Amino acid sequence: MKLSMLSIFLLIMGTSSAHLTELRHWEIASRDPDRIYLTFNGDPATSRGVAWRTSIKIETAYAEIAPALGAPGFDLAARRCKAETDVVNLNQVEENTQKTVHFHQVLFTGLQPDTLYAYRVGDGDQRWSEWIQFRTAKQQPAPFSFIYFGDAQNDILSRWSRTVRMAYQTVPDAAFMLHCGDLVDHAHNDNEWSQWFKAGGFLHAQITGIPVLGNHEYVGSFRAQGEKTKSILWNPQFNLPIEKSLPESLHKTCYTVDYQGARIIVLNSNKHQKEQTEWFKAQLERPGAQWLIVAFHHPLFPPAGRVYFDDELRNEWLQLITRYNVDLLLQGHDHSYLRGTLPLIDQIDSFQTLVVTSVSGPKQYPSQTDSAESFSEEGFNEDRRGENGQFFQPISINGDTLTYRCHLADGELYDEVVIRKDFQTGKKTLQSDSYRGEERTFKNTPEYNKANL
């Protein structure tokens, strides 16, 4: 039976309308800005990036920014910036109900260091967000704290929300939040991204984010015939730096942030790793950082035994980390907790790099402790594991001291170490016995039910 074009149109519209009624109000794009996300894009002392979403009815968008004052008339000094707008066709992926939305991006430049600013985003008329405050970085090394999260990925609104909100309660003055990949489970699924943004709420707009691309931010869309592609939402919703020396496919997935004496290097462990190696080396060699922190998704020493890297590439990155005296390596992917150390080259009894894999969401994998022997042959010293827990990690830097803590989603302290570093020699000492409770396992924690995820 042949259907007329009108019949097909009505059938499609009817189906779409039925699906739209199932969406919750916070999933549906409107004239009002939502999914506001603050990022580093440029010098953290003088710039910030912001992105947000609206319906396609908002064709032109703006952001306004002013130094924040105690008086309500601070906005009299606000300057207005016109946004760049991306049209995102969500319907190119079959699981999405909404069709087309707009994402807008503005880069604030020319800001003053160590200054509290207030900004808002909107249509330039009546549809504005609230005023949101953030502080620019100091231009010189100075104390600060940040929070690191492993995978959120599953049951995001229901169960991950408590982790990110407890993290904020624990470190309300965090300079930024670093998300180490697999923010969602299905890369292109707009519902899951809606959950992620609602779970974090105003925190995403107020505390600058450093998102890292995970394997679940890559997937094949039905029109790509199985070819893996980056999430159609990644670039529009994250206003991130573009490293022009890297292939276009790596843009907005590999970047560095120099923050008050620390350099954070973000890598993409999902694809084109070989092409990143020289760029990675150049960032490690570049002067000006007292502390070197590296973040990528797939762990070099996976606690659940899920090896992702091929041996050659893994060895290349591992050698760079040890050769250039990286202080802290942050990873996700394995849905379990592991902290350990790497020694100085050819000095097994020394300490050089603190290596962590963690998880913040409810999806959990059991540890594979038989991997510890092979890890130790490479000099990796395993110190602390944890199963069946949702974790977040506050990290503080104050001069020659880096304090690393790991908390559970209920706020309980699970792990803590302190690194002290001699900036002249690069030599580091590690104090790890300040806290040592019972190690979490599936056997000594409440039963875990995967069927609910």
Short mmCIF file of C-alpha atoms in Angstrom, two decimals:
data_model
loop_
_atom_site.label_atom_id
_atom_site.label_comp_id
_atom_site.label_asym_id
_atom_site.label_seq_id
_atom_site.Cartn_x
_atom_site.Cartn_y
_atom_site.Cartn_z
CA MET A 1 0.00 0.00 0.00
CA LYS A 2 1.35 3.41 -0.98
CA LEU A 3 1.02 6.32 1.41
CA SER A 4 0.64 9.87 0.20
CA MET A 5 3.27 12.40 1.23
CA LEU A 6 0.65 14.09 3.44
CA SER A 7 -0.13 10.78 5.16
CA ILE A 8 3.54 10.14 5.79
CA PHE A 9 3.96 13.67 7.16
CA LEU A 10 1.00 13.27 9.50
CA LEU A 11 2.23 9.87 10.62
CA ILE A 12 5.67 11.24 11.43
CA MET A 13 4.25 14.29 13.18
CA GLY A 14 1.85 12.15 15.17
CA THR A 15 4.62 9.81 16.28
CA SER A 16 6.89 12.70 17.20
CA SER A 17 4.14 14.42 19.18
CA ALA A 18 3.47 11.23 21.10
CA HIS A 19 7.12 10.97 22.01
CA LEU A 20 7.36 14.64 22.95
CA THR A 21 4.59 14.23 25.54
CA GLU A 22 6.81 11.66 27.26
CA LEU A 23 9.67 14.13 27.73
CA ARG A 24 9.99 15.85 31.06
CA HIS A 25 10.04 19.64 31.09
CA TRP A 26 13.76 19.84 31.88
CA GLU A 27 14.58 17.75 28.81
CA ILE A 28 12.77 20.03 26.38
CA ALA A 29 14.64 22.99 24.91
CA SER A 30 12.77 26.28 25.27
CA ARG A 31 13.37 29.99 24.78
CA ASP A 32 14.96 30.05 28.23
CA PRO A 33 18.65 29.10 28.41
CA ASP A 34 19.56 25.83 30.08
CA ARG A 35 22.53 23.40 30.17
CA ILE A 36 24.82 26.32 30.98
CA TYR A 37 28.39 25.06 31.21
CA LEU A 38 31.50 27.06 32.10
CA THR A 39 34.90 26.00 30.73
CA PHE A 40 38.53 27.03 30.42
CA ASN A 41 39.35 28.29 26.94
CA GLY A 42 42.47 30.42 27.08
CA ASP A 43 44.29 31.83 30.10
CA PRO A 44 42.22 31.02 33.25
CA ALA A 45 43.31 34.37 34.73
CA THR A 46 41.82 36.43 31.89
CA SER A 47 39.21 34.32 30.07
CA ARG A 48 36.36 31.81 30.33
CA GLY A 49 34.19 29.95 27.86
CA VAL A 50 30.48 29.33 28.29
CA ALA A 51 27.94 27.31 26.31
CA TRP A 52 24.19 26.87 26.69
CA ARG A 53 21.11 25.47 24.96
CA THR A 54 17.81 26.94 23.73
CA SER A 55 15.08 26.02 21.31
CA ILE A 56 15.47 27.02 17.68
CA LYS A 57 13.16 29.96 18.36
CA ILE A 58 16.19 31.78 19.80
CA GLU A 59 18.20 32.54 16.67
CA THR A 60 20.49 35.18 18.18
CA ALA A 61 21.88 34.91 21.70
CA TYR A 62 24.11 36.93 24.01
CA ALA A 63 26.06 36.76 27.23
CA GLU A 64 26.68 39.64 29.61
CA ILE A 65 29.48 39.90 32.17
CA ALA A 66 30.49 42.37 34.87
CA PRO A 67 32.71 42.45 37.96
CA ALA A 68 30.59 41.15 40.83
CA LEU A 69 29.89 43.67 43.60
CA GLY A 70 28.00 43.54 46.87
CA ALA A 71 25.53 46.13 45.58
CA PRO A 72 22.63 45.01 43.35
CA GLY A 73 23.53 47.53 40.65
CA PHE A 74 26.69 45.69 39.63
CA ASP A 75 25.16 44.98 36.22
CA LEU A 76 25.37 48.64 35.20
CA ALA A 77 28.97 47.89 34.23
CA ALA A 78 28.09 44.76 32.25
CA ARG A 79 29.38 44.30 28.73
CA ARG A 80 27.50 42.27 26.16
CA CYS A 81 28.98 39.58 23.90
CA LYS A 82 27.18 38.08 20.92
CA ALA A 83 27.18 34.29 20.85
CA GLU A 84 28.06 31.90 18.08
CA THR A 85 25.12 29.58 17.47
CA ASP A 86 25.20 25.94 16.38
CA VAL A 87 22.17 24.15 14.97
CA VAL A 88 22.17 20.58 16.30
CA ASN A 89 19.95 18.04 14.59
CA LEU A 90 19.22 15.54 17.36
CA ASN A 91 16.94 13.51 15.12
CA GLN A 92 19.90 12.16 13.15
CA VAL A 93 20.17 9.63 16.00
CA GLU A 94 17.25 7.30 16.35
CA GLU A 95 16.95 7.28 20.16
CA ASN A 96 16.32 11.03 20.35
CA THR A 97 12.79 12.41 20.40
CA GLN A 98 13.50 16.12 20.00
CA LYS A 99 14.48 17.22 16.53
CA THR A 100 16.58 20.37 16.37
CA VAL A 101 18.00 22.60 19.11
CA HIS A 102 20.37 25.53 19.27
CA PHE A 103 23.58 25.67 21.28
CA HIS A 104 25.27 29.01 21.85
CA GLN A 105 28.86 29.78 22.85
CA VAL A 106 30.66 32.88 24.08
CA LEU A 107 34.31 33.34 25.00
CA PHE A 108 34.86 35.99 27.68
CA THR A 109 38.27 37.63 27.19
CA GLY A 110 40.09 40.60 28.69
CA LEU A 111 39.10 39.69 32.25
CA GLN A 112 41.13 40.77 35.27
CA PRO A 113 43.02 38.13 37.28
CA ASP A 114 41.74 37.04 40.69
CA THR A 115 38.46 38.87 40.22
CA LEU A 116 34.92 37.74 40.97
CA TYR A 117 32.67 38.11 37.92
CA ALA A 118 28.95 37.70 37.37
CA TYR A 119 27.57 36.64 34.01
CA ARG A 120 24.27 35.69 32.45
CA VAL A 121 23.19 34.27 29.10
CA GLY A 122 20.04 34.77 27.07
CA ASP A 123 18.31 36.32 24.10
CA GLY A 124 19.29 39.92 24.87
CA ASP A 125 15.73 40.84 25.84
CA GLN A 126 13.48 38.99 28.30
CA ARG A 127 14.82 35.43 28.26
CA TRP A 128 17.86 35.57 30.52
CA SER A 129 19.41 33.13 32.93
CA GLU A 130 20.10 34.20 36.48
CA TRP A 131 23.39 36.00 37.18
CA ILE A 132 26.08 33.40 37.90
CA GLN A 133 29.40 34.11 39.63
CA PHE A 134 32.92 32.75 39.13
CA ARG A 135 36.43 33.91 40.03
CA THR A 136 39.31 34.17 37.58
CA ALA A 137 42.63 32.58 38.47
CA LYS A 138 45.62 34.36 39.92
CA GLN A 139 48.47 34.86 37.44
CA GLN A 140 51.08 33.43 39.79
CA PRO A 141 51.23 30.12 41.72
CA ALA A 142 48.74 30.14 44.59
CA PRO A 143 46.78 27.59 46.65
CA PHE A 144 43.64 26.07 45.12
CA SER A 145 41.50 22.94 45.19
CA PHE A 146 39.65 20.98 42.53
CA ILE A 147 37.50 17.85 42.33
CA TYR A 148 38.14 14.83 40.12
CA PHE A 149 35.39 12.39 39.10
CA GLY A 150 35.57 9.02 37.40
CA ASP A 151 32.73 7.75 35.19
CA ALA A 152 29.18 8.97 35.90
CA GLN A 153 27.68 7.08 32.94
CA ASN A 154 24.59 5.25 34.29
CA ASP A 155 21.47 6.17 36.25
CA ILE A 156 22.88 9.66 36.15
CA LEU A 157 20.11 11.80 37.57
CA SER A 158 18.96 9.29 40.17
CA ARG A 159 22.31 8.19 41.62
CA TRP A 160 25.22 10.24 40.23
CA SER A 161 23.59 13.48 41.34
CA ARG A 162 24.28 12.68 44.99
CA THR A 163 27.99 12.25 44.24
CA VAL A 164 28.49 15.58 42.49
CA ARG A 165 26.38 17.42 45.05
CA MET A 166 28.21 15.89 48.02
CA ALA A 167 31.46 16.84 46.32
CA TYR A 168 30.30 20.45 46.22
CA GLN A 169 29.30 20.30 49.89
CA THR A 170 32.77 18.97 50.70
CA VAL A 171 34.73 21.47 48.57
CA PRO A 172 32.44 24.47 47.98
CA ASP A 173 35.36 26.65 46.88
CA ALA A 174 36.63 24.22 44.21
CA ALA A 175 38.34 26.04 41.35
CA PHE A 176 37.17 23.45 38.84
CA MET A 177 35.69 19.98 38.41
CA LEU A 178 37.49 17.44 36.21
CA HIS A 179 35.30 14.70 34.70
CA CYS A 180 37.47 11.82 33.47
CA GLY A 181 35.25 10.48 30.68
CA ASP A 182 32.04 8.47 30.24
CA LEU A 183 29.86 11.29 31.44
CA VAL A 184 26.97 9.40 29.81
CA ASP A 185 26.34 5.85 28.61
CA HIS A 186 25.20 6.54 25.03
CA ALA A 187 27.12 9.29 23.28
CA HIS A 188 24.33 10.85 21.22
CA ASN A 189 21.46 10.23 23.66
CA ASP A 190 20.00 13.61 24.53
CA ASN A 191 18.03 12.23 27.48
CA GLU A 192 21.22 11.07 29.18
CA TRP A 193 22.87 14.45 28.63
CA SER A 194 19.72 16.06 30.06
CA GLN A 195 20.19 13.93 33.17
CA TRP A 196 23.86 14.86 33.45
CA PHE A 197 23.13 18.58 33.27
CA LYS A 198 20.21 18.38 35.69
CA ALA A 199 22.23 16.29 38.16
CA GLY A 200 24.92 18.98 38.34
CA GLY A 201 22.48 21.86 38.03
CA PHE A 202 23.96 25.27 38.79
CA LEU A 203 27.33 23.69 39.61
CA HIS A 204 28.04 23.24 35.90
CA ALA A 205 27.49 26.96 35.34
CA GLN A 206 29.30 28.20 38.43
CA ILE A 207 32.32 25.90 38.82
CA THR A 208 34.49 25.70 35.71
CA GLY A 209 34.53 22.23 34.15
CA ILE A 210 37.30 20.17 32.54
CA PRO A 211 35.54 17.39 30.59
CA VAL A 212 37.58 14.43 29.30
CA LEU A 213 36.30 12.30 26.42
CA GLY A 214 35.53 8.65 27.28
CA ASN A 215 34.70 5.69 25.07
CA HIS A 216 30.98 6.18 25.79
CA GLU A 217 31.24 9.62 24.23
CA TYR A 218 31.98 7.71 21.01
CA VAL A 219 29.41 5.48 19.34
CA GLY A 220 28.03 4.63 15.93
CA SER A 221 24.89 6.47 14.93
CA PHE A 222 22.40 4.59 12.77
CA ARG A 223 23.21 6.79 9.77
CA ALA A 224 26.94 6.19 10.16
CA GLN A 225 26.44 2.45 9.51
CA GLY A 226 28.38 1.34 12.54
CA GLU A 227 31.25 3.81 12.16
CA LYS A 228 32.20 5.23 15.53
CA THR A 229 31.69 8.96 15.85
CA LYS A 230 32.12 11.49 18.64
CA SER A 231 28.94 12.58 20.38
CA ILE A 232 27.03 15.08 18.27
CA LEU A 233 26.58 17.08 21.48
CA TRP A 234 30.21 17.25 22.63
CA ASN A 235 31.47 20.20 20.58
CA PRO A 236 28.30 22.33 20.82
CA GLN A 237 27.88 22.02 24.59
CA PHE A 238 31.54 22.30 25.67
CA ASN A 239 33.36 25.53 24.77
CA LEU A 240 36.87 24.08 24.77
CA PRO A 241 40.26 25.01 23.27
CA ILE A 242 41.21 23.83 19.79
CA GLU A 243 44.77 22.56 19.40
CA LYS A 244 45.37 23.37 15.74
CA SER A 245 48.51 21.22 15.53
CA LEU A 246 46.36 18.11 16.05
CA PRO A 247 43.97 16.45 13.56
CA GLU A 248 40.51 17.99 13.44
CA SER A 249 39.02 14.81 14.91
CA LEU A 250 40.94 15.57 18.13
CA HIS A 251 39.85 19.18 18.42
CA LYS A 252 38.17 19.98 21.75
CA THR A 253 39.33 16.63 23.14
CA CYS A 254 43.04 17.36 23.80
CA TYR A 255 43.98 20.57 25.59
CA THR A 256 45.93 22.03 28.49
CA VAL A 257 45.01 24.29 31.38
CA ASP A 258 47.67 26.20 33.34
CA TYR A 259 46.11 27.09 36.68
CA GLN A 260 48.05 28.87 39.45
CA GLY A 261 51.24 26.86 39.06
CA ALA A 262 49.71 23.55 37.93
CA ARG A 263 49.43 22.31 34.36
CA ILE A 264 46.53 19.96 33.57
CA ILE A 265 47.03 18.04 30.31
CA VAL A 266 43.91 16.38 28.86
CA LEU A 267 44.39 13.57 26.33
CA ASN A 268 42.00 11.53 24.19
CA SER A 269 42.76 7.86 24.83
CA ASN A 270 39.98 6.69 22.48
CA LYS A 271 41.49 7.32 19.05
CA HIS A 272 44.50 8.78 17.23
CA GLN A 273 46.64 8.26 20.31
CA LYS A 274 49.79 8.04 18.21
CA GLU A 275 49.13 11.49 16.74
CA GLN A 276 48.90 12.94 20.26
CA THR A 277 52.24 11.64 21.51
CA GLU A 278 54.45 14.46 20.17
CA TRP A 279 51.95 17.09 21.29
CA PHE A 280 51.82 15.42 24.73
CA LYS A 281 55.61 15.53 24.93
CA ALA A 282 55.65 19.22 23.99
CA GLN A 283 53.20 20.08 26.77
CA LEU A 284 55.33 18.21 29.30
CA GLU A 285 58.47 20.03 28.14
CA ARG A 286 56.92 23.48 28.13
CA PRO A 287 58.25 25.49 31.11
CA GLY A 288 56.18 27.32 33.69
CA ALA A 289 54.49 24.56 35.72
CA GLN A 290 55.38 23.53 39.26
CA TRP A 291 52.94 20.60 39.15
CA LEU A 292 52.08 18.33 36.20
CA ILE A 293 48.69 16.61 36.15
CA VAL A 294 47.62 14.35 33.28
CA ALA A 295 44.07 13.13 32.66
CA PHE A 296 42.70 10.61 30.17
CA HIS A 297 39.96 8.02 30.26
CA HIS A 298 41.49 4.54 29.88
CA PRO A 299 43.77 3.44 32.75
CA LEU A 300 47.33 2.29 32.17
CA PHE A 301 46.92 -0.04 35.17
CA PRO A 302 43.24 -1.10 35.04
CA PRO A 303 41.95 -2.35 38.42
CA ALA A 304 39.25 -4.48 36.76
CA GLY A 305 41.72 -5.86 34.23
CA ARG A 306 40.17 -4.26 31.14
CA VAL A 307 43.28 -3.47 29.10
CA TYR A 308 42.56 -0.98 26.31
CA PHE A 309 45.90 0.29 25.03
CA ASP A 310 48.11 -1.67 22.66
CA ASP A 311 51.50 -2.38 24.22
CA GLU A 312 53.52 0.00 22.05
CA LEU A 313 51.31 3.03 22.63
CA ARG A 314 50.89 2.27 26.32
CA ASN A 315 54.65 2.10 26.75
CA GLU A 316 55.13 5.39 24.89
CA TRP A 317 52.73 7.28 27.13
CA LEU A 318 54.01 5.54 30.26
CA GLN A 319 57.60 6.47 29.40
CA LEU A 320 56.64 10.11 28.87
CA ILE A 321 54.87 10.19 32.23
CA THR A 322 57.92 8.83 34.03
CA ARG A 323 60.54 10.71 32.00
CA TYR A 324 58.96 14.10 32.63
CA ASN A 325 58.21 13.52 36.30
CA VAL A 326 54.41 13.80 36.07
CA ASP A 327 53.01 14.26 39.57
CA LEU A 328 49.46 12.98 39.18
CA LEU A 329 47.72 10.74 36.62
CA LEU A 330 43.90 10.69 36.73
CA GLN A 331 41.81 8.08 34.86
CA GLY A 332 38.41 6.38 34.69
CA HIS A 333 36.81 3.60 32.61
CA ASP A 334 37.26 0.55 34.88
CA HIS A 335 34.40 1.25 37.34
CA SER A 336 36.55 0.44 40.33
CA TYR A 337 39.02 2.31 42.54
CA LEU A 338 42.79 1.94 42.49
CA ARG A 339 45.55 4.20 43.77
CA GLY A 340 49.23 3.47 43.40
CA THR A 341 52.59 4.98 42.53
CA LEU A 342 55.21 4.81 39.81
CA PRO A 343 58.90 5.05 40.72
CA LEU A 344 61.60 7.18 39.20
CA ILE A 345 63.22 5.55 36.17
CA ASP A 346 65.61 2.81 37.34
CA GLN A 347 64.91 3.64 41.00
CA ILE A 348 62.31 1.16 42.18
CA ASP A 349 62.26 2.34 45.81
CA SER A 350 61.58 5.96 44.87
CA PHE A 351 58.29 7.76 44.27
CA GLN A 352 57.44 9.80 41.20
CA THR A 353 53.81 9.66 39.98
CA LEU A 354 50.59 9.16 41.91
CA VAL A 355 48.30 7.09 39.67
CA VAL A 356 44.53 6.90 40.27
CA THR A 357 41.57 5.21 38.61
CA SER A 358 38.12 5.98 40.01
CA VAL A 359 34.36 5.85 39.42
CA SER A 360 31.65 8.29 40.53
CA GLY A 361 28.53 6.60 39.13
CA PRO A 362 26.69 3.44 40.22
CA LYS A 363 28.05 1.02 37.61
CA GLN A 364 30.65 -1.15 39.38
CA TYR A 365 33.14 -3.82 38.32
CA PRO A 366 35.03 -6.23 40.61
CA SER A 367 38.76 -5.78 41.05
CA GLN A 368 41.08 -8.22 39.33
CA THR A 369 43.81 -8.53 41.93
CA ASP A 370 45.76 -11.03 39.86
CA SER A 371 46.84 -8.09 37.70
CA ALA A 372 48.84 -6.65 40.59
CA GLU A 373 51.79 -8.95 39.91
CA SER A 374 52.15 -7.86 36.28
CA PHE A 375 51.76 -4.22 37.32
CA SER A 376 54.53 -4.55 39.90
CA GLU A 377 56.90 -5.86 37.24
CA GLU A 378 56.63 -2.43 35.60
CA GLY A 379 57.37 -0.70 38.89
CA PHE A 380 53.76 0.16 39.72
CA ASN A 381 53.22 -0.03 43.47
CA GLU A 382 49.58 -0.69 44.33
CA ASP A 383 48.47 1.03 47.55
CA ARG A 384 44.68 1.07 47.78
CA ARG A 385 41.74 -0.57 46.02
CA GLY A 386 38.01 -0.09 46.42
CA GLU A 387 34.97 -1.92 45.07
CA ASN A 388 31.26 -1.14 45.07
CA GLY A 389 31.53 2.55 45.85
CA GLN A 390 30.72 5.88 44.26
CA PHE A 391 33.75 8.11 44.79
CA PHE A 392 34.87 11.69 44.31
CA GLN A 393 38.36 13.05 44.85
CA PRO A 394 39.14 16.53 46.25
CA ILE A 395 42.71 17.57 45.40
CA SER A 396 44.40 20.59 46.95
CA ILE A 397 47.67 22.26 45.99
CA ASN A 398 49.43 24.65 48.35
CA GLY A 399 53.00 25.54 47.45
CA ASP A 400 55.15 22.41 47.62
CA THR A 401 52.30 20.23 48.95
CA LEU A 402 49.59 18.34 47.06
CA THR A 403 46.89 16.72 49.20
CA TYR A 404 44.81 14.00 47.58
CA ARG A 405 41.63 12.69 49.22
CA CYS A 406 39.01 10.21 48.13
CA HIS A 407 35.47 10.34 49.56
CA LEU A 408 32.41 8.17 49.10
CA ALA A 409 29.13 9.65 47.90
CA ASP A 410 27.92 9.86 51.52
CA GLY A 411 30.93 12.03 52.38
CA GLU A 412 32.95 9.36 54.19
CA LEU A 413 36.71 9.69 53.75
CA TYR A 414 38.09 6.56 52.09
CA ASP A 415 41.66 7.40 51.13
CA GLU A 416 44.18 10.19 51.65
CA VAL A 417 47.78 10.88 50.68
CA VAL A 418 50.05 13.91 50.80
CA ILE A 419 52.83 14.64 48.28
CA ARG A 420 55.63 17.04 49.11
CA LYS A 421 57.84 18.17 46.25
CA ASP A 422 61.22 19.88 46.06
CA PHE A 423 60.88 22.18 43.04
CA GLN A 424 64.65 22.49 42.68
CA THR A 425 65.39 18.76 42.40
CA GLY A 426 61.95 17.42 41.45
CA LYS A 427 62.22 14.87 44.25
CA LYS A 428 58.96 13.95 45.96
CA THR A 429 57.96 12.24 49.18
CA LEU A 430 54.64 10.55 49.84
CA GLN A 431 52.81 10.31 53.14
CA SER A 432 50.04 7.73 52.79
CA ASP A 433 49.46 6.43 56.30
CA SER A 434 47.42 9.38 57.57
CA TYR A 435 44.20 7.47 56.86
CA ARG A 436 43.79 3.75 56.39
CA GLY A 437 40.33 2.25 56.92
CA GLU A 438 39.09 -1.15 55.80
CA GLU A 439 39.37 -1.72 52.05
CA ARG A 440 35.97 -1.91 50.34
CA THR A 441 34.98 -5.11 48.55
CA PHE A 442 31.74 -6.52 47.19
CA LYS A 443 31.73 -8.93 50.14
CA ASN A 444 31.80 -6.32 52.91
CA THR A 445 29.41 -3.80 51.31
CA PRO A 446 25.65 -3.91 50.53
CA GLU A 447 24.58 -6.16 47.68
CA TYR A 448 24.92 -4.61 44.26
CA ASN A 449 22.10 -5.10 41.77
CA LYS A 450 23.17 -4.45 38.19
CA ALA A 451 19.65 -5.08 36.93
CA ASN A 452 18.62 -1.65 38.21
CA LEU A 453 21.05 0.12 35.88
#
